[in-house]
């Protein structure tokens, strides 16, 4: 079975992803809708947060996180830099977030295209894999909606940036390390939505190639495994 249209695919990607990927495979233009949804949700979460938070509280939090191992002089320089850029943080976050998504997706799409060559029957173009990769990122929309909800439900304007943007991280849900710990940033970056995206990648690869479930899971998870492994090694050095 496959999604009959792009709007159906937006729903199916969450409840029946194989239908979405089967529909996407034979459709052109659907992936623009996925990109728009991801970009709008990302920009909206940034807009809502920066228009709700106490900027001075945000600056203090960012300085504390950025200057854990800094000297007093370095801390002053960090604070000055953050205060200087504070008025533009929302625009940096909105525009930079969208540009980051486009660039990162371009790299992931290239990876999927190269991996798919292991299946001699796979004949999809780079553009097709770019769209494929966008659909695996659709959990980002749910993540952004969660951030918006947390901000709007907060009973204060002293809202922690880490708490609302990384609310589904392994660190916040399970481990609970503080900002001074070696693996804090790493575990804040690994979250349930990352795992969800990997699962979608696995389902999509099974739909678009002849890979077994184990091989599809391995290839979908491999980029994250490599990135986080290298990150962990660097953190302990």
Coordinates of C-alpha atoms in Angstrom, one line a residue:
X1 CA 0.0 0.0 0.0
X2 CA 1.1 3.6 -0.5
X3 CA 0.0 7.1 0.4
X4 CA -2.3 8.5 -2.3
X5 CA -1.1 12.1 -2.0
X6 CA 1.4 14.3 -0.2
X7 CA -1.1 15.3 2.6
X8 CA -1.7 11.6 3.3
X9 CA 2.0 11.0 3.4
X10 CA 2.4 13.7 6.1
X11 CA 0.1 11.6 8.3
X12 CA 1.3 8.2 7.2
X13 CA 5.0 9.0 7.9
X14 CA 4.0 8.9 11.6
X15 CA 1.5 6.1 11.8
X16 CA 2.3 3.9 8.7
X17 CA 5.7 5.0 7.4
X18 CA 6.0 2.2 4.8
X19 CA 2.9 3.6 3.1
X20 CA 4.5 7.1 3.0
X21 CA 7.8 5.8 1.6
X22 CA 6.0 3.7 -1.0
X23 CA 4.0 6.8 -2.1
X24 CA 7.1 9.1 -2.1
X25 CA 9.1 6.7 -4.2
X26 CA 6.7 7.1 -7.2
X27 CA 5.8 10.8 -6.7
X28 CA 7.5 14.0 -7.6
X29 CA 7.2 17.2 -5.5
X30 CA 5.9 15.7 -2.3
X31 CA 9.2 16.2 -0.5
X32 CA 8.8 20.0 -0.9
X33 CA 5.9 19.8 1.5
X34 CA 8.0 17.9 4.0
X35 CA 10.8 20.5 3.8
X36 CA 8.2 23.3 4.3
X37 CA 6.8 21.6 7.4
X38 CA 10.2 21.0 8.9
X39 CA 11.3 24.6 8.2
X40 CA 8.1 26.2 9.5
X41 CA 8.1 24.1 12.6
X42 CA 11.8 24.8 13.3
X43 CA 11.4 28.6 12.7
X44 CA 8.2 28.7 14.8
X45 CA 9.8 27.1 17.8
X46 CA 12.7 29.6 17.7
X47 CA 10.3 32.5 17.3
X48 CA 8.1 31.5 20.2
X49 CA 11.0 30.8 22.5
X50 CA 12.9 34.0 21.8
X51 CA 9.8 36.1 22.1
X52 CA 8.9 34.5 25.4
X53 CA 12.2 34.1 27.3
X54 CA 13.8 36.7 29.7
X55 CA 16.8 37.6 27.5
X56 CA 19.0 38.3 30.5
X57 CA 18.2 34.9 32.0
X58 CA 19.0 33.4 28.6
X59 CA 22.4 35.2 28.5
X60 CA 23.3 34.0 32.0
X61 CA 22.5 30.4 31.1
X62 CA 24.4 30.6 27.8
X63 CA 27.4 32.1 29.6
X64 CA 27.3 29.4 32.3
X65 CA 27.2 26.6 29.7
X66 CA 29.9 28.2 27.5
X67 CA 32.4 29.1 30.2
X68 CA 32.5 25.9 32.3
X69 CA 36.3 25.6 32.0
X70 CA 37.1 29.3 31.2
X71 CA 39.2 31.7 33.2
X72 CA 37.6 34.8 34.7
X73 CA 39.0 36.8 31.7
X74 CA 37.7 34.3 29.2
X75 CA 34.3 34.4 30.9
X76 CA 34.1 38.1 30.5
X77 CA 34.9 37.8 26.8
X78 CA 32.3 35.1 26.4
X79 CA 29.7 37.2 28.1
X80 CA 30.5 40.3 26.0
X81 CA 30.2 38.2 22.8
X82 CA 26.9 36.7 23.8
X83 CA 25.4 40.0 24.9
X84 CA 26.5 41.6 21.6
X85 CA 24.7 38.9 19.6
X86 CA 21.7 38.6 21.9
X87 CA 19.4 40.9 19.8
X88 CA 20.0 38.8 16.7
X89 CA 19.8 35.3 18.3
X90 CA 16.3 34.7 17.2
X91 CA 17.1 35.4 13.5
X92 CA 20.4 33.4 13.8
X93 CA 18.4 30.5 15.2
X94 CA 15.6 30.7 12.6
X95 CA 17.6 31.2 9.5
X96 CA 20.6 29.2 10.7
X97 CA 18.4 26.3 11.7
X98 CA 16.8 26.1 8.3
X99 CA 20.1 26.4 6.4
X100 CA 21.5 23.7 8.6
X101 CA 18.7 21.4 7.8
X102 CA 19.2 21.9 4.1
X103 CA 22.9 21.3 4.2
X104 CA 22.8 18.4 6.6
X105 CA 20.1 16.7 4.5
X106 CA 22.3 17.1 1.4
X107 CA 25.0 15.1 3.1
X108 CA 22.7 12.5 4.4
X109 CA 21.1 12.1 1.0
X110 CA 24.5 11.5 -0.6
X111 CA 25.2 8.9 2.0
X112 CA 21.9 7.1 1.3
X113 CA 22.5 7.2 -2.5
X114 CA 26.0 5.6 -2.1
X115 CA 24.7 3.0 0.3
X116 CA 21.8 2.1 -2.1
X117 CA 24.4 1.2 -4.7
X118 CA 24.9 -2.0 -2.7
X119 CA 21.6 -3.0 -4.1
X120 CA 22.0 -3.5 -7.9
X121 CA 18.2 -3.0 -8.4
X122 CA 18.1 0.4 -6.8
X123 CA 18.1 3.1 -9.4
X124 CA 17.0 6.2 -7.5
X125 CA 18.6 9.6 -8.3
X126 CA 20.3 11.9 -5.8
X127 CA 17.2 14.1 -5.8
X128 CA 15.0 11.2 -4.8
X129 CA 17.3 10.4 -1.9
X130 CA 17.3 14.0 -0.9
X131 CA 13.5 13.8 -0.6
X132 CA 13.8 10.4 1.2
X133 CA 16.1 11.9 3.8
X134 CA 13.7 14.8 4.4
X135 CA 10.9 12.4 5.2
X136 CA 13.2 10.7 7.8
X137 CA 13.5 14.0 9.5
X138 CA 9.8 14.5 10.0
X139 CA 10.1 13.7 13.8
X140 CA 11.7 17.2 13.9
X141 CA 8.2 18.6 13.4
X142 CA 6.9 16.8 16.5
X143 CA 10.0 17.9 18.4
X144 CA 9.5 21.6 17.5
X145 CA 5.8 21.4 18.5
X146 CA 6.8 20.0 21.8
X147 CA 9.2 22.9 22.4
X148 CA 6.4 25.4 21.5
X149 CA 4.1 23.7 23.9
X150 CA 6.6 23.7 26.8
X151 CA 7.3 27.4 26.2
X152 CA 3.6 28.4 26.1
X153 CA 2.8 26.4 29.2
X154 CA 5.7 27.8 31.2
X155 CA 4.5 30.0 34.1
X156 CA 7.6 32.2 34.0
X157 CA 9.7 33.9 31.4
X158 CA 12.9 32.4 32.9
X159 CA 12.8 29.5 30.5
X160 CA 15.9 27.2 30.2
X161 CA 17.0 26.9 26.5
X162 CA 18.3 23.4 27.1
X163 CA 15.2 22.3 28.9
X164 CA 12.8 23.2 26.1
X165 CA 14.9 22.4 23.0
X166 CA 16.5 19.2 24.4
X167 CA 13.5 18.0 26.5
X168 CA 13.6 14.5 24.9
X169 CA 17.4 14.0 25.2
X170 CA 18.8 10.9 26.8
X171 CA 20.5 13.2 29.4
X172 CA 17.3 14.9 30.5
X173 CA 15.1 11.8 30.4
X174 CA 17.5 9.3 31.9
X175 CA 21.0 10.3 32.9
X176 CA 20.8 13.7 34.3
X177 CA 24.4 15.0 34.0
X178 CA 25.1 18.6 34.7
X179 CA 26.8 21.1 32.3
X180 CA 30.2 20.4 33.8
X181 CA 30.3 16.8 32.9
X182 CA 32.4 15.6 29.9
X183 CA 29.5 13.8 28.2
X184 CA 26.8 16.5 28.9
X185 CA 26.7 18.0 25.4
X186 CA 26.8 14.6 23.8
X187 CA 24.0 13.1 25.8
X188 CA 21.9 16.3 25.3
X189 CA 22.3 15.8 21.6
X190 CA 21.1 12.2 21.5
X191 CA 17.3 12.2 21.9
X192 CA 14.2 10.1 21.2
X193 CA 13.6 12.0 17.9
X194 CA 17.1 10.9 16.7
X195 CA 16.1 7.3 17.3
X196 CA 12.8 7.8 15.6
X197 CA 14.5 9.2 12.5
X198 CA 16.8 6.2 12.4
X199 CA 13.7 3.9 12.6
X200 CA 12.1 5.8 9.7
X201 CA 15.4 5.5 7.7
X202 CA 15.3 1.7 8.3
X203 CA 11.7 1.5 7.1
X204 CA 12.4 3.6 4.1
X205 CA 15.4 1.6 3.1
X206 CA 13.4 -1.6 3.2
X207 CA 10.8 0.0 1.0
X208 CA 13.2 1.4 -1.6
X209 CA 15.8 -1.4 -1.6
X210 CA 16.1 -5.2 -1.2
X211 CA 18.0 -4.8 2.1
X212 CA 17.1 -7.1 5.0
X213 CA 15.8 -5.5 8.1
X214 CA 19.1 -5.9 9.9
X215 CA 21.0 -4.3 7.0
X216 CA 18.6 -1.5 6.7
X217 CA 18.8 -0.8 10.4
X218 CA 22.6 -0.8 10.3
X219 CA 22.8 1.6 7.3
X220 CA 20.1 3.9 8.8
X221 CA 21.9 4.1 12.2
X222 CA 25.5 4.1 10.9
X223 CA 25.9 7.9 10.4
X224 CA 24.7 8.6 14.0
X225 CA 26.8 5.8 15.4
X226 CA 29.9 7.2 13.7
X227 CA 29.2 10.8 14.7
X228 CA 28.4 10.1 18.3
X229 CA 31.3 7.7 18.7
X230 CA 33.8 10.3 17.4
X231 CA 32.2 12.9 19.6
X232 CA 32.6 10.6 22.6
X233 CA 36.2 9.9 21.8
X234 CA 36.9 13.7 21.4
X235 CA 35.1 14.4 24.7
X236 CA 37.4 12.1 26.7
X237 CA 40.7 13.3 25.2

